[in-house]
Amino acid sequence: TIWGNHSETQYPDALSGGYCMTENGRKVPLSELLANDIDWATGDFIYDVQNRGKAVIEARGLSSAMSAAQATADCLRTWLVTGTKDGETVSMAVYNDKGYYGVKVGIVFSFPCECRNGEWFVKEGLQLSEFSRKKLRITEAELVEEMAGAQELIGMPPAKKIRTVSISASSSGSSLATTATDSDMSVCLTSRM
């Protein structure tokens, strides 16, 4: 799972809930497979993933934008077309409307998600170590700071929060989107011609 922001504070977590399938179909937890490599999994591995964009630029001499575009396409395909396999998760930056894993409500944060029928669901119930919780707090703090900066830039008072977003589509091609904030509700109806 990649938790948090798409920056050097992101937390690539190889130890919470991941597994490999053996040839006979047995799920082996990554924490078991990496038991003798905990220092690597909580050190070099994290650093390498956090800095992979910079490494791509240095190796290719080109932007890593194509890598990000491919990751976006893969994510959208999983979310909207194929879904995740039973027990599989995909890391997705989603609007945190419920305070998953103790992360501040109202920010977009990468969580382990399952996708079914064009909808995503944050996988809940993973047991996180104190090390993992600390890493989540670091990337959360960066995102909260970025959100405050963005709100200031557009003149939005920090207290105004989006609570829900829902979109429904009809067979006629119309869609209805609603957003609710502390002070108002907006509804947008669109139609394909």
CSV table of C-alpha atoms in Angstrom, one decimal:
chain,number,residue,atom,x,y,z
A,1,THR,CA,0.0,0.0,0.0
A,2,ILE,CA,1.1,3.6,-0.7
A,3,TRP,CA,-0.4,5.8,2.0
A,4,GLY,CA,-0.8,9.6,1.9
A,5,ASN,CA,0.5,12.2,-0.5
A,6,HIS,CA,2.2,11.8,-3.9
A,7,SER,CA,5.4,13.3,-2.6
A,8,GLU,CA,8.5,12.3,-0.7
A,9,THR,CA,6.3,11.9,2.4
A,10,GLN,CA,4.3,9.1,0.9
A,11,TYR,CA,4.5,5.9,2.9
A,12,PRO,CA,5.1,2.7,0.9
A,13,ASP,CA,4.0,0.0,3.4
A,14,ALA,CA,5.1,-3.5,2.6
A,15,LEU,CA,4.2,-4.9,6.0
A,16,SER,CA,0.5,-4.1,6.7
A,17,GLY,CA,-1.8,-6.6,5.1
A,18,GLY,CA,0.1,-7.5,2.0
A,19,TYR,CA,0.7,-11.1,0.9
A,20,CYS,CA,2.1,-13.2,-1.8
A,21,MET,CA,0.4,-16.3,-3.3
A,22,THR,CA,2.3,-19.5,-3.4
A,23,GLU,CA,2.0,-21.9,-6.3
A,24,ASN,CA,-0.4,-24.0,-4.3
A,25,GLY,CA,-2.6,-21.0,-3.6
A,26,ARG,CA,-1.6,-20.3,0.0
A,27,LYS,CA,-1.5,-16.6,1.0
A,28,VAL,CA,1.8,-15.8,2.8
A,29,PRO,CA,1.9,-12.4,4.6
A,30,LEU,CA,4.6,-10.1,3.4
A,31,SER,CA,5.5,-9.4,7.0
A,32,GLU,CA,6.4,-13.1,7.3
A,33,LEU,CA,8.4,-13.1,4.0
A,34,LEU,CA,10.2,-10.0,5.0
A,35,ALA,CA,10.8,-11.0,8.7
A,36,ASN,CA,14.6,-11.1,8.1
A,37,ASP,CA,14.5,-7.8,6.1
A,38,ILE,CA,12.6,-5.5,8.4
A,39,ASP,CA,15.4,-2.9,8.3
A,40,TRP,CA,15.2,-2.9,4.5
A,41,ALA,CA,11.4,-2.7,4.4
A,42,THR,CA,11.3,0.2,6.8
A,43,GLY,CA,14.4,2.0,5.4
A,44,ASP,CA,15.8,1.6,1.9
A,45,PHE,CA,12.6,0.3,0.4
A,46,ILE,CA,10.7,3.4,1.6
A,47,TYR,CA,13.4,5.8,0.5
A,48,ASP,CA,13.6,4.2,-2.9
A,49,VAL,CA,9.9,4.4,-3.6
A,50,GLN,CA,9.6,7.9,-2.2
A,51,ASN,CA,12.3,9.0,-4.6
A,52,ARG,CA,11.4,6.9,-7.7
A,53,GLY,CA,10.3,10.0,-9.7
A,54,LYS,CA,13.7,11.6,-9.3
A,55,ALA,CA,15.4,8.3,-10.2
A,56,VAL,CA,13.4,8.0,-13.4
A,57,ILE,CA,14.4,11.6,-14.4
A,58,GLU,CA,18.0,10.9,-13.6
A,59,ALA,CA,18.1,7.5,-15.5
A,60,ARG,CA,16.1,8.6,-18.6
A,61,GLY,CA,17.0,12.3,-18.6
A,62,LEU,CA,13.3,12.9,-19.2
A,63,SER,CA,10.3,13.8,-17.1
A,64,SER,CA,8.6,11.0,-15.1
A,65,ALA,CA,5.2,12.4,-16.3
A,66,MET,CA,4.5,9.4,-18.5
A,67,SER,CA,5.0,7.1,-15.6
A,68,ALA,CA,2.4,9.1,-13.6
A,69,ALA,CA,0.0,9.1,-16.6
A,70,GLN,CA,0.3,5.3,-16.9
A,71,ALA,CA,-0.3,4.9,-13.2
A,72,THR,CA,-3.4,7.1,-13.5
A,73,ALA,CA,-4.7,5.0,-16.5
A,74,ASP,CA,-4.1,1.8,-14.6
A,75,CYS,CA,-5.9,3.1,-11.5
A,76,LEU,CA,-8.9,4.3,-13.6
A,77,ARG,CA,-9.1,1.0,-15.4
A,78,THR,CA,-9.1,-0.9,-12.1
A,79,TRP,CA,-11.7,1.4,-10.5
A,80,LEU,CA,-14.1,1.8,-13.4
A,81,VAL,CA,-13.6,-1.3,-15.6
A,82,THR,CA,-12.0,-4.4,-14.1
A,83,GLY,CA,-12.4,-3.9,-10.4
A,84,THR,CA,-10.0,-5.6,-7.9
A,85,LYS,CA,-9.8,-9.3,-7.4
A,86,ASP,CA,-11.2,-10.8,-4.2
A,87,GLY,CA,-8.9,-9.8,-1.4
A,88,GLU,CA,-6.8,-7.5,-3.7
A,89,THR,CA,-6.3,-3.8,-3.0
A,90,VAL,CA,-5.1,-0.9,-5.0
A,91,SER,CA,-3.6,2.3,-3.6
A,92,MET,CA,-5.9,5.2,-4.5
A,93,ALA,CA,-5.9,8.8,-3.5
A,94,VAL,CA,-9.5,9.3,-2.4
A,95,TYR,CA,-11.5,11.9,-0.6
A,96,ASN,CA,-11.4,11.0,3.1
A,97,ASP,CA,-15.0,11.5,4.2
A,98,LYS,CA,-14.8,9.2,7.3
A,99,GLY,CA,-11.5,9.6,8.9
A,100,TYR,CA,-10.1,6.3,7.8
A,101,TYR,CA,-7.2,5.1,9.9
A,102,GLY,CA,-7.3,8.2,12.0
A,103,VAL,CA,-6.5,10.5,9.1
A,104,LYS,CA,-8.1,13.9,9.1
A,105,VAL,CA,-11.5,14.1,7.4
A,106,GLY,CA,-11.7,16.4,4.4
A,107,ILE,CA,-8.4,15.7,2.6
A,108,VAL,CA,-7.5,13.5,-0.4
A,109,PHE,CA,-5.2,10.7,0.9
A,110,SER,CA,-4.0,7.5,-0.7
A,111,PHE,CA,-5.5,4.4,1.1
A,112,PRO,CA,-5.7,0.7,0.2
A,113,CYS,CA,-8.9,0.4,-1.7
A,114,GLU,CA,-11.1,-2.3,-3.2
A,115,CYS,CA,-13.0,-1.6,-6.4
A,116,ARG,CA,-16.3,-3.2,-7.4
A,117,ASN,CA,-19.0,-2.1,-10.0
A,118,GLY,CA,-17.3,1.2,-10.6
A,119,GLU,CA,-17.1,2.2,-6.9
A,120,TRP,CA,-14.1,2.3,-4.6
A,121,PHE,CA,-14.1,1.3,-0.9
A,122,VAL,CA,-11.3,1.9,1.5
A,123,LYS,CA,-10.2,-1.4,3.0
A,124,GLU,CA,-10.6,-1.0,6.7
A,125,GLY,CA,-9.3,-3.0,9.6
A,126,LEU,CA,-5.6,-3.2,8.8
A,127,GLN,CA,-3.5,-3.4,12.0
A,128,LEU,CA,-0.9,-0.6,11.7
A,129,SER,CA,2.3,-0.5,13.8
A,130,GLU,CA,3.3,2.7,15.6
A,131,PHE,CA,6.0,3.1,13.0
A,132,SER,CA,3.3,3.1,10.3
A,133,ARG,CA,1.0,5.4,12.2
A,134,LYS,CA,3.9,7.9,12.6
A,135,LYS,CA,4.5,7.8,8.8
A,136,LEU,CA,0.8,8.4,8.2
A,137,ARG,CA,0.9,11.4,10.5
A,138,ILE,CA,3.9,12.9,8.6
A,139,THR,CA,2.2,12.7,5.1
A,140,GLU,CA,-1.2,13.8,6.6
A,141,ALA,CA,0.5,16.9,8.1
A,142,GLU,CA,1.9,17.8,4.6
A,143,LEU,CA,-1.5,17.3,3.0
A,144,VAL,CA,-3.2,19.5,5.6
A,145,GLU,CA,-0.6,22.2,5.0
A,146,GLU,CA,-1.1,22.0,1.3
A,147,MET,CA,-4.9,22.1,1.6
A,148,ALA,CA,-4.6,25.3,3.8
A,149,GLY,CA,-2.3,26.9,1.2
A,150,ALA,CA,-4.7,26.0,-1.6
A,151,GLN,CA,-7.7,27.4,0.4
A,152,GLU,CA,-5.8,30.6,1.1
A,153,LEU,CA,-4.8,30.9,-2.6
A,154,ILE,CA,-8.5,30.8,-3.8
A,155,GLY,CA,-9.8,32.8,-0.8
A,156,MET,CA,-11.7,29.9,0.7
A,157,PRO,CA,-12.2,30.0,4.5
A,158,PRO,CA,-10.5,27.0,6.1
A,159,ALA,CA,-13.6,26.0,8.0
A,160,LYS,CA,-15.6,25.2,4.9
A,161,LYS,CA,-15.4,21.5,4.3
A,162,ILE,CA,-17.0,19.2,1.7
A,163,ARG,CA,-18.9,16.4,3.4
A,164,THR,CA,-20.2,14.3,0.6
A,165,VAL,CA,-20.0,13.8,-3.1
A,166,SER,CA,-22.3,11.6,-5.0
A,167,ILE,CA,-22.9,11.0,-8.7
A,168,SER,CA,-25.7,9.0,-10.2
A,169,ALA,CA,-26.3,8.3,-13.9
A,170,SER,CA,-29.5,7.4,-15.7
A,171,SER,CA,-29.9,5.4,-18.8
A,172,SER,CA,-30.8,8.6,-20.7
A,173,GLY,CA,-27.2,9.8,-20.2
A,174,SER,CA,-28.1,12.4,-17.5
A,175,SER,CA,-26.1,12.5,-14.4
A,176,LEU,CA,-26.7,14.2,-11.1
A,177,ALA,CA,-23.8,15.3,-8.8
A,178,THR,CA,-24.3,16.7,-5.3
A,179,THR,CA,-21.8,18.2,-2.9
A,180,ALA,CA,-22.7,19.4,0.6
A,181,THR,CA,-20.6,21.7,2.7
A,182,ASP,CA,-21.1,23.1,6.2
A,183,SER,CA,-22.9,26.1,4.7
A,184,ASP,CA,-24.6,25.1,1.5
A,185,MET,CA,-25.5,22.3,-0.9
A,186,SER,CA,-24.8,22.4,-4.7
A,187,VAL,CA,-26.4,20.2,-7.3
A,188,CYS,CA,-25.3,19.9,-10.9
A,189,LEU,CA,-27.3,18.1,-13.5
A,190,THR,CA,-25.6,17.3,-16.8
A,191,SER,CA,-26.9,15.6,-19.9
A,192,ARG,CA,-25.3,14.1,-23.0
A,193,MET,CA,-26.8,15.4,-26.2
